[in-house]
């Protein structure tokens, strides 16, 4: 996959301040504040930065954590996993494979069939209904 690269100025012009903070600076939206946390709409969630497909709504579940949660990405190649040791803990960060946008983290406490919980910031996503 060819990487999408932009300058800081281009990202700032394209994204609103919260999207920029989360996607480009690895911030986090407040729990239970995101527009997709309780959404049940059928469709595909795309990266807000580059429009790459990331998650199918069929893999979304209510984890109660305050952020949209998915048990698997739309394809293994859609994201990159990075060891994150910030904030005094060890986690696995997930970023968009196409543009390196920070999406959230993946945890090993999800439902079957994968046992994974991709905990994703709503501001990183654009839901395209089917």
PDB file of C-alpha atoms in Angstrom, residues 17-118:
ATOM      1  CA  UNK A  17      -8.609  20.700  15.886  1.00  0.00           C
ATOM      2  CA  UNK A  18      -9.895  17.583  17.697  1.00  0.00           C
ATOM      3  CA  UNK A  19      -9.314  15.342  14.675  1.00  0.00           C
ATOM      4  CA  UNK A  20      -5.802  16.734  14.307  1.00  0.00           C
ATOM      5  CA  UNK A  21      -5.039  16.232  18.005  1.00  0.00           C
ATOM      6  CA  UNK A  22      -6.186  12.606  17.992  1.00  0.00           C
ATOM      7  CA  UNK A  23      -5.140  11.456  14.508  1.00  0.00           C
ATOM      8  CA  UNK A  24      -1.818  13.263  14.142  1.00  0.00           C
ATOM      9  CA  UNK A  25      -0.732  13.896  17.772  1.00  0.00           C
ATOM     10  CA  UNK A  26      -1.991  10.608  19.309  1.00  0.00           C
ATOM     11  CA  UNK A  27      -4.571  12.258  21.552  1.00  0.00           C
ATOM     12  CA  UNK A  28      -7.786  10.667  22.812  1.00  0.00           C
ATOM     13  CA  UNK A  29     -11.363  11.920  22.747  1.00  0.00           C
ATOM     14  CA  UNK A  30     -13.276  11.888  26.027  1.00  0.00           C
ATOM     15  CA  UNK A  31     -15.055   8.569  26.727  1.00  0.00           C
ATOM     16  CA  UNK A  32     -18.748   8.434  25.754  1.00  0.00           C
ATOM     17  CA  UNK A  33     -18.390  11.693  23.764  1.00  0.00           C
ATOM     18  CA  UNK A  34     -17.814  10.292  20.265  1.00  0.00           C
ATOM     19  CA  UNK A  35     -20.545  10.303  17.635  1.00  0.00           C
ATOM     20  CA  UNK A  36     -20.064   6.610  16.804  1.00  0.00           C
ATOM     21  CA  UNK A  37     -19.943   5.174  20.327  1.00  0.00           C
ATOM     22  CA  UNK A  38     -23.594   4.028  20.284  1.00  0.00           C
ATOM     23  CA  UNK A  39     -24.168   3.948  16.525  1.00  0.00           C
ATOM     24  CA  UNK A  40     -25.815   0.827  15.099  1.00  0.00           C
ATOM     25  CA  UNK A  41     -25.883   1.954  11.436  1.00  0.00           C
ATOM     26  CA  UNK A  42     -24.908  -0.734   8.914  1.00  0.00           C
ATOM     27  CA  UNK A  43     -21.879   0.277   6.872  1.00  0.00           C
ATOM     28  CA  UNK A  44     -18.122   0.616   6.674  1.00  0.00           C
ATOM     29  CA  UNK A  45     -15.986   2.861   8.872  1.00  0.00           C
ATOM     30  CA  UNK A  46     -13.256   4.700   6.951  1.00  0.00           C
ATOM     31  CA  UNK A  47     -10.209   6.676   8.081  1.00  0.00           C
ATOM     32  CA  UNK A  48     -11.089  10.373   8.385  1.00  0.00           C
ATOM     33  CA  UNK A  49      -7.624  11.312   7.101  1.00  0.00           C
ATOM     34  CA  UNK A  50      -7.342   9.203   3.935  1.00  0.00           C
ATOM     35  CA  UNK A  51     -10.696   7.419   3.451  1.00  0.00           C
ATOM     36  CA  UNK A  52      -9.158   3.938   3.717  1.00  0.00           C
ATOM     37  CA  UNK A  53     -11.716   1.321   4.873  1.00  0.00           C
ATOM     38  CA  UNK A  54     -10.919   0.215   8.433  1.00  0.00           C
ATOM     39  CA  UNK A  55     -13.856  -1.605  10.060  1.00  0.00           C
ATOM     40  CA  UNK A  56     -17.139  -3.189   8.990  1.00  0.00           C
ATOM     41  CA  UNK A  57     -20.108  -2.383  11.225  1.00  0.00           C
ATOM     42  CA  UNK A  58     -20.758  -6.146  11.522  1.00  0.00           C
ATOM     43  CA  UNK A  59     -17.624  -6.352  13.724  1.00  0.00           C
ATOM     44  CA  UNK A  60     -18.770  -3.522  16.043  1.00  0.00           C
ATOM     45  CA  UNK A  61     -19.931  -4.358  19.569  1.00  0.00           C
ATOM     46  CA  UNK A  62     -20.866  -2.502  22.736  1.00  0.00           C
ATOM     47  CA  UNK A  63     -17.929  -2.941  25.101  1.00  0.00           C
ATOM     48  CA  UNK A  64     -19.106  -0.273  27.543  1.00  0.00           C
ATOM     49  CA  UNK A  65     -15.650   1.354  27.451  1.00  0.00           C
ATOM     50  CA  UNK A  66     -16.862   4.690  26.037  1.00  0.00           C
ATOM     51  CA  UNK A  67     -15.372   4.389  22.551  1.00  0.00           C
ATOM     52  CA  UNK A  68     -16.518   2.484  19.464  1.00  0.00           C
ATOM     53  CA  UNK A  69     -15.247  -1.089  19.727  1.00  0.00           C
ATOM     54  CA  UNK A  70     -14.670  -3.674  17.017  1.00  0.00           C
ATOM     55  CA  UNK A  71     -13.484  -7.285  17.280  1.00  0.00           C
ATOM     56  CA  UNK A  72     -11.563  -7.204  13.975  1.00  0.00           C
ATOM     57  CA  UNK A  73     -10.460  -4.776  11.247  1.00  0.00           C
ATOM     58  CA  UNK A  74     -11.889  -4.991   7.744  1.00  0.00           C
ATOM     59  CA  UNK A  75      -8.517  -6.489   6.678  1.00  0.00           C
ATOM     60  CA  UNK A  76      -5.298  -7.254   8.541  1.00  0.00           C
ATOM     61  CA  UNK A  77      -3.513  -4.926   6.119  1.00  0.00           C
ATOM     62  CA  UNK A  78      -5.767  -1.953   7.049  1.00  0.00           C
ATOM     63  CA  UNK A  79      -3.793  -1.040  10.152  1.00  0.00           C
ATOM     64  CA  UNK A  80      -0.435  -1.245  11.826  1.00  0.00           C
ATOM     65  CA  UNK A  81       0.080  -2.288  15.448  1.00  0.00           C
ATOM     66  CA  UNK A  82       2.711  -0.455  17.505  1.00  0.00           C
ATOM     67  CA  UNK A  83       3.883  -1.167  21.061  1.00  0.00           C
ATOM     68  CA  UNK A  84       2.861   1.795  23.250  1.00  0.00           C
ATOM     69  CA  UNK A  85       4.531   2.231  26.650  1.00  0.00           C
ATOM     70  CA  UNK A  86       3.234   5.742  27.338  1.00  0.00           C
ATOM     71  CA  UNK A  87       1.189   6.667  30.414  1.00  0.00           C
ATOM     72  CA  UNK A  88       2.888   4.042  32.611  1.00  0.00           C
ATOM     73  CA  UNK A  89       1.328   1.024  30.888  1.00  0.00           C
ATOM     74  CA  UNK A  90       2.001  -1.357  28.016  1.00  0.00           C
ATOM     75  CA  UNK A  91      -0.608  -1.241  25.243  1.00  0.00           C
ATOM     76  CA  UNK A  92      -0.832  -1.829  21.519  1.00  0.00           C
ATOM     77  CA  UNK A  93      -1.578   1.274  19.468  1.00  0.00           C
ATOM     78  CA  UNK A  94      -3.312   0.899  16.098  1.00  0.00           C
ATOM     79  CA  UNK A  95      -2.681   3.288  13.231  1.00  0.00           C
ATOM     80  CA  UNK A  96      -4.034   3.509   9.697  1.00  0.00           C
ATOM     81  CA  UNK A  97      -1.722   1.604   7.349  1.00  0.00           C
ATOM     82  CA  UNK A  98      -2.221   4.137   4.555  1.00  0.00           C
ATOM     83  CA  UNK A  99      -1.668   7.458   6.370  1.00  0.00           C
ATOM     84  CA  UNK A 100      -0.332   6.565   9.852  1.00  0.00           C
ATOM     85  CA  UNK A 101      -3.283   8.238  11.620  1.00  0.00           C
ATOM     86  CA  UNK A 102      -3.528   7.245  15.278  1.00  0.00           C
ATOM     87  CA  UNK A 103      -6.852   5.388  15.680  1.00  0.00           C
ATOM     88  CA  UNK A 104      -6.761   3.991  19.211  1.00  0.00           C
ATOM     89  CA  UNK A 105      -5.607   0.757  20.834  1.00  0.00           C
ATOM     90  CA  UNK A 106      -6.318  -2.965  20.639  1.00  0.00           C
ATOM     91  CA  UNK A 107      -6.777  -5.066  23.783  1.00  0.00           C
ATOM     92  CA  UNK A 108      -7.049  -8.858  24.314  1.00  0.00           C
ATOM     93  CA  UNK A 109     -10.409  -8.672  26.139  1.00  0.00           C
ATOM     94  CA  UNK A 110     -12.906  -8.702  23.272  1.00  0.00           C
ATOM     95  CA  UNK A 111     -15.624 -11.159  22.270  1.00  0.00           C
ATOM     96  CA  UNK A 112     -15.373 -14.236  20.042  1.00  0.00           C
ATOM     97  CA  UNK A 113     -14.379 -15.008  17.416  1.00  0.00           C
ATOM     98  CA  UNK A 114     -11.125 -13.013  17.845  1.00  0.00           C
ATOM     99  CA  UNK A 115     -11.045 -12.144  21.546  1.00  0.00           C
ATOM    100  CA  UNK A 116      -9.838  -8.669  20.562  1.00  0.00           C
ATOM    101  CA  UNK A 117     -11.242  -5.204  21.309  1.00  0.00           C
ATOM    102  CA  UNK A 118     -10.181  -2.469  18.946  1.00  0.00           C
TER     103      UNK A 118
END
